[in-house]
């Protein structure tokens, strides 16, 4: 939904020939976050990379968290559509102080692990008490077995992507193109096979996608008439 929101706004801006201020206001982020209700997903769509965002009382602001080099994303994407409304329905309206403290500590640990490139600590940083156990019990019984299998196969960590249904595992060791690096130097393939075996055991149909995070956000790739001129050519001759 966030990708669609940002794409729609950008397309509208291009068609209208209108541009927004960025420095000190981040107007595109304000519009997108107001539609989505938060910046968690629209910020990465706009700016790329890993983003953390808050509302400072006046507007939404975001900052980029470094992505460790060589980190791969191994995603199990089920064939069924996970409705956010159903995933939210299984959550309680309140959380205990102990669970809140647990998650706050894990978030800090996660950001630190990403910032310093300590992939070994990602396992602890993605631990959760506020939504994964509840959703695993009610909707995704394969979640924790799949995370366990991914980690045993060499993944740094595994977790439920947002409200689901995608299960994400992060691996390390990627260097260059997959066709030029020896398979034993990277773990993405073995992690993918382990996750798929769990899916088959739980009769959950789906597919695995192995990719890397992008540091680039949304951009226009084609316009008519072109923005480039005979004297000045912009990227992709847009």
mmCIF file of C-alpha atoms in Angstrom:
data_model
loop_
_atom_site.group_PDB
_atom_site.id
_atom_site.type_symbol
_atom_site.label_atom_id
_atom_site.label_comp_id
_atom_site.label_asym_id
_atom_site.label_seq_id
_atom_site.Cartn_x
_atom_site.Cartn_y
_atom_site.Cartn_z
ATOM 1 C CA UNK A 1 0.000 0.000 0.000
ATOM 2 C CA UNK A 2 2.839 2.403 0.800
ATOM 3 C CA UNK A 3 4.466 1.862 -2.594
ATOM 4 C CA UNK A 4 1.130 2.549 -4.284
ATOM 5 C CA UNK A 5 0.589 5.688 -2.198
ATOM 6 C CA UNK A 6 4.006 7.143 -3.022
ATOM 7 C CA UNK A 7 3.773 6.170 -6.683
ATOM 8 C CA UNK A 8 0.385 7.834 -6.973
ATOM 9 C CA UNK A 9 1.596 11.050 -5.365
ATOM 10 C CA UNK A 10 4.698 11.226 -7.552
ATOM 11 C CA UNK A 11 2.713 10.483 -10.698
ATOM 12 C CA UNK A 12 0.286 13.253 -9.772
ATOM 13 C CA UNK A 13 3.133 15.693 -9.208
ATOM 14 C CA UNK A 14 4.644 14.857 -12.602
ATOM 15 C CA UNK A 15 1.323 15.219 -14.416
ATOM 16 C CA UNK A 16 0.616 18.511 -12.671
ATOM 17 C CA UNK A 17 4.133 19.824 -13.217
ATOM 18 C CA UNK A 18 4.341 20.584 -9.507
ATOM 19 C CA UNK A 19 7.332 20.175 -7.190
ATOM 20 C CA UNK A 20 7.490 20.024 -3.405
ATOM 21 C CA UNK A 21 9.978 21.481 -0.918
ATOM 22 C CA UNK A 22 12.300 18.931 0.709
ATOM 23 C CA UNK A 23 14.868 20.585 2.967
ATOM 24 C CA UNK A 24 13.365 21.378 6.349
ATOM 25 C CA UNK A 25 9.893 20.174 5.454
ATOM 26 C CA UNK A 26 9.987 16.866 3.536
ATOM 27 C CA UNK A 27 6.585 17.649 2.069
ATOM 28 C CA UNK A 28 6.296 14.393 0.116
ATOM 29 C CA UNK A 29 6.859 12.452 3.330
ATOM 30 C CA UNK A 30 4.201 14.519 5.132
ATOM 31 C CA UNK A 31 1.594 13.826 2.469
ATOM 32 C CA UNK A 32 2.354 10.104 2.227
ATOM 33 C CA UNK A 33 2.549 9.589 6.005
ATOM 34 C CA UNK A 34 -0.735 11.433 6.522
ATOM 35 C CA UNK A 35 -2.419 8.998 4.139
ATOM 36 C CA UNK A 36 -0.731 5.889 5.578
ATOM 37 C CA UNK A 37 -0.966 7.085 9.185
ATOM 38 C CA UNK A 38 2.745 6.643 9.921
ATOM 39 C CA UNK A 39 6.109 6.894 8.130
ATOM 40 C CA UNK A 40 7.298 3.325 8.751
ATOM 41 C CA UNK A 41 6.745 2.125 5.191
ATOM 42 C CA UNK A 42 6.382 5.266 3.094
ATOM 43 C CA UNK A 43 9.776 6.618 4.250
ATOM 44 C CA UNK A 44 11.754 3.662 2.835
ATOM 45 C CA UNK A 45 9.718 3.902 -0.376
ATOM 46 C CA UNK A 46 10.587 7.585 -0.737
ATOM 47 C CA UNK A 47 14.209 7.528 0.401
ATOM 48 C CA UNK A 48 15.292 3.883 0.136
ATOM 49 C CA UNK A 49 17.256 1.928 2.690
ATOM 50 C CA UNK A 50 16.283 1.346 6.305
ATOM 51 C CA UNK A 51 14.423 4.298 7.781
ATOM 52 C CA UNK A 52 13.254 5.159 11.285
ATOM 53 C CA UNK A 53 10.711 7.914 11.757
ATOM 54 C CA UNK A 54 8.876 9.848 14.443
ATOM 55 C CA UNK A 55 6.493 12.762 14.703
ATOM 56 C CA UNK A 56 8.228 15.617 16.506
ATOM 57 C CA UNK A 57 5.007 17.403 17.395
ATOM 58 C CA UNK A 58 5.097 19.485 14.245
ATOM 59 C CA UNK A 59 5.836 17.092 11.399
ATOM 60 C CA UNK A 60 7.126 13.651 10.507
ATOM 61 C CA UNK A 61 10.902 13.295 10.431
ATOM 62 C CA UNK A 62 13.035 10.315 9.413
ATOM 63 C CA UNK A 63 16.644 9.207 9.522
ATOM 64 C CA UNK A 64 18.486 6.496 7.622
ATOM 65 C CA UNK A 65 20.008 3.535 9.460
ATOM 66 C CA UNK A 66 23.073 2.031 7.743
ATOM 67 C CA UNK A 67 22.624 -1.273 5.950
ATOM 68 C CA UNK A 68 25.536 -3.676 6.595
ATOM 69 C CA UNK A 69 27.393 -4.660 3.409
ATOM 70 C CA UNK A 70 26.771 -8.182 2.170
ATOM 71 C CA UNK A 71 23.377 -8.467 3.841
ATOM 72 C CA UNK A 72 20.847 -10.480 1.850
ATOM 73 C CA UNK A 73 17.080 -10.662 2.270
ATOM 74 C CA UNK A 74 15.509 -14.100 1.952
ATOM 75 C CA UNK A 75 11.731 -13.838 1.838
ATOM 76 C CA UNK A 76 9.117 -16.568 1.955
ATOM 77 C CA UNK A 77 6.026 -15.085 0.317
ATOM 78 C CA UNK A 78 2.886 -17.219 0.758
ATOM 79 C CA UNK A 79 0.363 -17.460 -2.052
ATOM 80 C CA UNK A 80 -2.426 -16.150 0.178
ATOM 81 C CA UNK A 81 -3.005 -12.478 0.986
ATOM 82 C CA UNK A 82 -2.599 -11.466 4.614
ATOM 83 C CA UNK A 83 -5.163 -8.861 5.603
ATOM 84 C CA UNK A 84 -3.741 -6.263 7.981
ATOM 85 C CA UNK A 85 -7.145 -5.902 9.631
ATOM 86 C CA UNK A 86 -7.197 -9.603 10.504
ATOM 87 C CA UNK A 87 -3.600 -9.486 11.752
ATOM 88 C CA UNK A 88 -4.403 -6.507 13.975
ATOM 89 C CA UNK A 89 -7.545 -8.133 15.324
ATOM 90 C CA UNK A 90 -5.531 -10.763 17.217
ATOM 91 C CA UNK A 91 -3.567 -8.130 19.148
ATOM 92 C CA UNK A 92 -4.567 -6.773 22.538
ATOM 93 C CA UNK A 93 -5.337 -3.083 23.007
ATOM 94 C CA UNK A 94 -2.808 -2.878 25.854
ATOM 95 C CA UNK A 95 0.628 -4.360 26.538
ATOM 96 C CA UNK A 96 2.316 -5.097 29.818
ATOM 97 C CA UNK A 97 5.149 -2.968 31.133
ATOM 98 C CA UNK A 98 7.462 -5.977 30.929
ATOM 99 C CA UNK A 99 6.649 -6.598 27.254
ATOM 100 C CA UNK A 100 7.033 -2.910 26.409
ATOM 101 C CA UNK A 101 10.433 -2.803 28.118
ATOM 102 C CA UNK A 102 11.460 -6.004 26.332
ATOM 103 C CA UNK A 103 10.628 -4.573 22.901
ATOM 104 C CA UNK A 104 12.182 -1.165 23.570
ATOM 105 C CA UNK A 105 15.451 -2.863 24.470
ATOM 106 C CA UNK A 106 15.322 -5.041 21.367
ATOM 107 C CA UNK A 107 14.686 -2.068 19.071
ATOM 108 C CA UNK A 108 17.718 -0.269 20.496
ATOM 109 C CA UNK A 109 19.800 -3.421 20.072
ATOM 110 C CA UNK A 110 18.567 -3.815 16.488
ATOM 111 C CA UNK A 111 19.436 -0.258 15.451
ATOM 112 C CA UNK A 112 22.871 -0.570 17.054
ATOM 113 C CA UNK A 113 23.546 -3.887 15.296
ATOM 114 C CA UNK A 114 22.660 -2.346 11.925
ATOM 115 C CA UNK A 115 24.601 0.844 12.591
ATOM 116 C CA UNK A 116 27.854 -0.937 13.495
ATOM 117 C CA UNK A 117 27.383 -3.815 11.056
ATOM 118 C CA UNK A 118 27.254 -6.515 13.735
ATOM 119 C CA UNK A 119 25.032 -9.017 11.959
ATOM 120 C CA UNK A 120 25.412 -11.580 14.750
ATOM 121 C CA UNK A 121 23.375 -9.339 17.043
ATOM 122 C CA UNK A 122 20.444 -9.047 14.654
ATOM 123 C CA UNK A 123 19.036 -12.269 16.105
ATOM 124 C CA UNK A 124 18.462 -10.559 19.434
ATOM 125 C CA UNK A 125 17.372 -7.271 17.917
ATOM 126 C CA UNK A 126 14.384 -8.774 16.086
ATOM 127 C CA UNK A 127 12.999 -10.603 19.125
ATOM 128 C CA UNK A 128 9.443 -9.550 19.888
ATOM 129 C CA UNK A 129 6.652 -10.017 22.390
ATOM 130 C CA UNK A 130 4.067 -7.546 21.129
ATOM 131 C CA UNK A 131 2.817 -9.058 17.871
ATOM 132 C CA UNK A 132 4.730 -12.098 16.564
ATOM 133 C CA UNK A 133 3.680 -14.622 19.235
ATOM 134 C CA UNK A 134 0.025 -13.610 18.916
ATOM 135 C CA UNK A 135 0.003 -13.718 15.138
ATOM 136 C CA UNK A 136 1.955 -16.955 14.997
ATOM 137 C CA UNK A 137 -0.564 -18.638 17.275
ATOM 138 C CA UNK A 138 -3.659 -17.326 15.517
ATOM 139 C CA UNK A 139 -2.656 -17.010 11.845
ATOM 140 C CA UNK A 140 0.857 -18.180 11.000
ATOM 141 C CA UNK A 141 1.682 -21.468 12.775
ATOM 142 C CA UNK A 142 4.679 -21.947 10.456
ATOM 143 C CA UNK A 143 6.325 -18.675 11.573
ATOM 144 C CA UNK A 144 8.555 -19.793 14.438
ATOM 145 C CA UNK A 145 9.483 -23.156 12.894
ATOM 146 C CA UNK A 146 10.499 -21.277 9.738
ATOM 147 C CA UNK A 147 12.557 -18.742 11.695
ATOM 148 C CA UNK A 148 14.268 -21.567 13.588
ATOM 149 C CA UNK A 149 15.043 -23.444 10.372
ATOM 150 C CA UNK A 150 16.415 -20.310 8.709
ATOM 151 C CA UNK A 151 18.727 -19.546 11.628
ATOM 152 C CA UNK A 152 19.932 -23.132 11.840
ATOM 153 C CA UNK A 153 20.723 -22.963 8.113
ATOM 154 C CA UNK A 154 22.900 -19.913 8.658
ATOM 155 C CA UNK A 155 20.600 -16.888 8.697
ATOM 156 C CA UNK A 156 21.495 -14.036 11.019
ATOM 157 C CA UNK A 157 17.855 -13.687 12.030
ATOM 158 C CA UNK A 158 14.271 -14.211 10.950
ATOM 159 C CA UNK A 159 11.022 -12.404 11.633
ATOM 160 C CA UNK A 160 7.508 -11.715 10.399
ATOM 161 C CA UNK A 161 7.600 -8.925 7.829
ATOM 162 C CA UNK A 162 5.171 -6.327 9.107
ATOM 163 C CA UNK A 163 1.791 -7.888 9.792
ATOM 164 C CA UNK A 164 2.639 -10.757 7.433
ATOM 165 C CA UNK A 165 2.222 -13.027 5.675
ATOM 166 C CA UNK A 166 5.812 -12.760 4.379
ATOM 167 C CA UNK A 167 8.521 -14.272 6.584
ATOM 168 C CA UNK A 168 11.897 -12.559 6.256
ATOM 169 C CA UNK A 169 15.364 -13.902 6.977
ATOM 170 C CA UNK A 170 18.576 -11.880 6.789
ATOM 171 C CA UNK A 171 21.830 -13.494 5.736
ATOM 172 C CA UNK A 172 25.406 -12.311 5.348
ATOM 173 C CA UNK A 173 28.355 -13.115 3.136
ATOM 174 C CA UNK A 174 27.128 -11.831 -0.223
ATOM 175 C CA UNK A 175 29.900 -10.257 -2.285
ATOM 176 C CA UNK A 176 29.325 -9.385 -5.900
ATOM 177 C CA UNK A 177 27.038 -11.234 -8.263
ATOM 178 C CA UNK A 178 25.561 -14.608 -7.297
ATOM 179 C CA UNK A 179 27.096 -16.187 -10.420
ATOM 180 C CA UNK A 180 30.624 -15.093 -9.551
ATOM 181 C CA UNK A 181 30.807 -16.055 -5.868
ATOM 182 C CA UNK A 182 31.276 -19.571 -4.541
ATOM 183 C CA UNK A 183 28.065 -20.917 -3.045
ATOM 184 C CA UNK A 184 29.722 -22.037 0.188
ATOM 185 C CA UNK A 185 30.737 -18.432 0.919
ATOM 186 C CA UNK A 186 27.124 -17.316 1.211
ATOM 187 C CA UNK A 187 24.156 -18.775 3.062
ATOM 188 C CA UNK A 188 21.171 -17.421 1.173
ATOM 189 C CA UNK A 189 20.572 -20.590 -0.871
ATOM 190 C CA UNK A 190 20.683 -22.959 2.105
ATOM 191 C CA UNK A 191 18.452 -20.639 4.131
ATOM 192 C CA UNK A 192 15.959 -20.473 1.263
ATOM 193 C CA UNK A 193 15.798 -24.264 1.017
ATOM 194 C CA UNK A 194 15.325 -24.613 4.780
ATOM 195 C CA UNK A 195 12.461 -22.113 4.798
ATOM 196 C CA UNK A 196 10.770 -23.823 1.872
ATOM 197 C CA UNK A 197 10.993 -27.203 3.601
ATOM 198 C CA UNK A 198 9.111 -25.796 6.592
ATOM 199 C CA UNK A 199 6.495 -24.285 4.292
ATOM 200 C CA UNK A 200 5.961 -27.648 2.648
ATOM 201 C CA UNK A 201 5.753 -29.383 6.031
ATOM 202 C CA UNK A 202 2.981 -26.986 7.081
ATOM 203 C CA UNK A 203 1.320 -27.160 3.648
ATOM 204 C CA UNK A 204 1.772 -23.437 3.071
ATOM 205 C CA UNK A 205 2.181 -22.746 -0.626
ATOM 206 C CA UNK A 206 4.440 -19.901 -1.649
ATOM 207 C CA UNK A 207 7.778 -18.938 -3.120
ATOM 208 C CA UNK A 208 11.162 -17.697 -2.006
ATOM 209 C CA UNK A 209 12.656 -14.400 -3.176
ATOM 210 C CA UNK A 210 16.325 -13.649 -2.482
ATOM 211 C CA UNK A 211 17.375 -10.045 -2.913
ATOM 212 C CA UNK A 212 19.228 -7.121 -1.371
ATOM 213 C CA UNK A 213 17.873 -3.907 0.088
ATOM 214 C CA UNK A 214 18.105 -0.845 -2.103
ATOM 215 C CA UNK A 215 19.462 2.470 -0.938
ATOM 216 C CA UNK A 216 17.459 4.295 -3.589
ATOM 217 C CA UNK A 217 13.876 5.372 -3.169
ATOM 218 C CA UNK A 218 11.099 5.966 -5.650
ATOM 219 C CA UNK A 219 12.000 7.732 -8.866
ATOM 220 C CA UNK A 220 10.451 8.454 -12.225
ATOM 221 C CA UNK A 221 11.880 6.212 -14.955
ATOM 222 C CA UNK A 222 10.009 7.534 -17.983
ATOM 223 C CA UNK A 223 8.078 10.648 -18.951
ATOM 224 C CA UNK A 224 6.619 11.932 -22.202
ATOM 225 C CA UNK A 225 7.859 14.335 -23.392
ATOM 226 C CA UNK A 226 11.313 13.607 -21.915
ATOM 227 C CA UNK A 227 12.772 15.867 -19.242
ATOM 228 C CA UNK A 228 16.241 15.485 -20.762
ATOM 229 C CA UNK A 229 17.248 17.764 -23.596
ATOM 230 C CA UNK A 230 19.697 17.547 -26.461
ATOM 231 C CA UNK A 231 22.321 19.264 -24.308
ATOM 232 C CA UNK A 232 21.542 17.852 -20.848
ATOM 233 C CA UNK A 233 20.841 14.136 -20.321
ATOM 234 C CA UNK A 234 19.550 12.925 -16.993
ATOM 235 C CA UNK A 235 19.734 9.381 -15.656
ATOM 236 C CA UNK A 236 18.052 6.803 -17.884
ATOM 237 C CA UNK A 237 17.403 9.650 -20.338
ATOM 238 C CA UNK A 238 14.223 10.418 -18.413
#
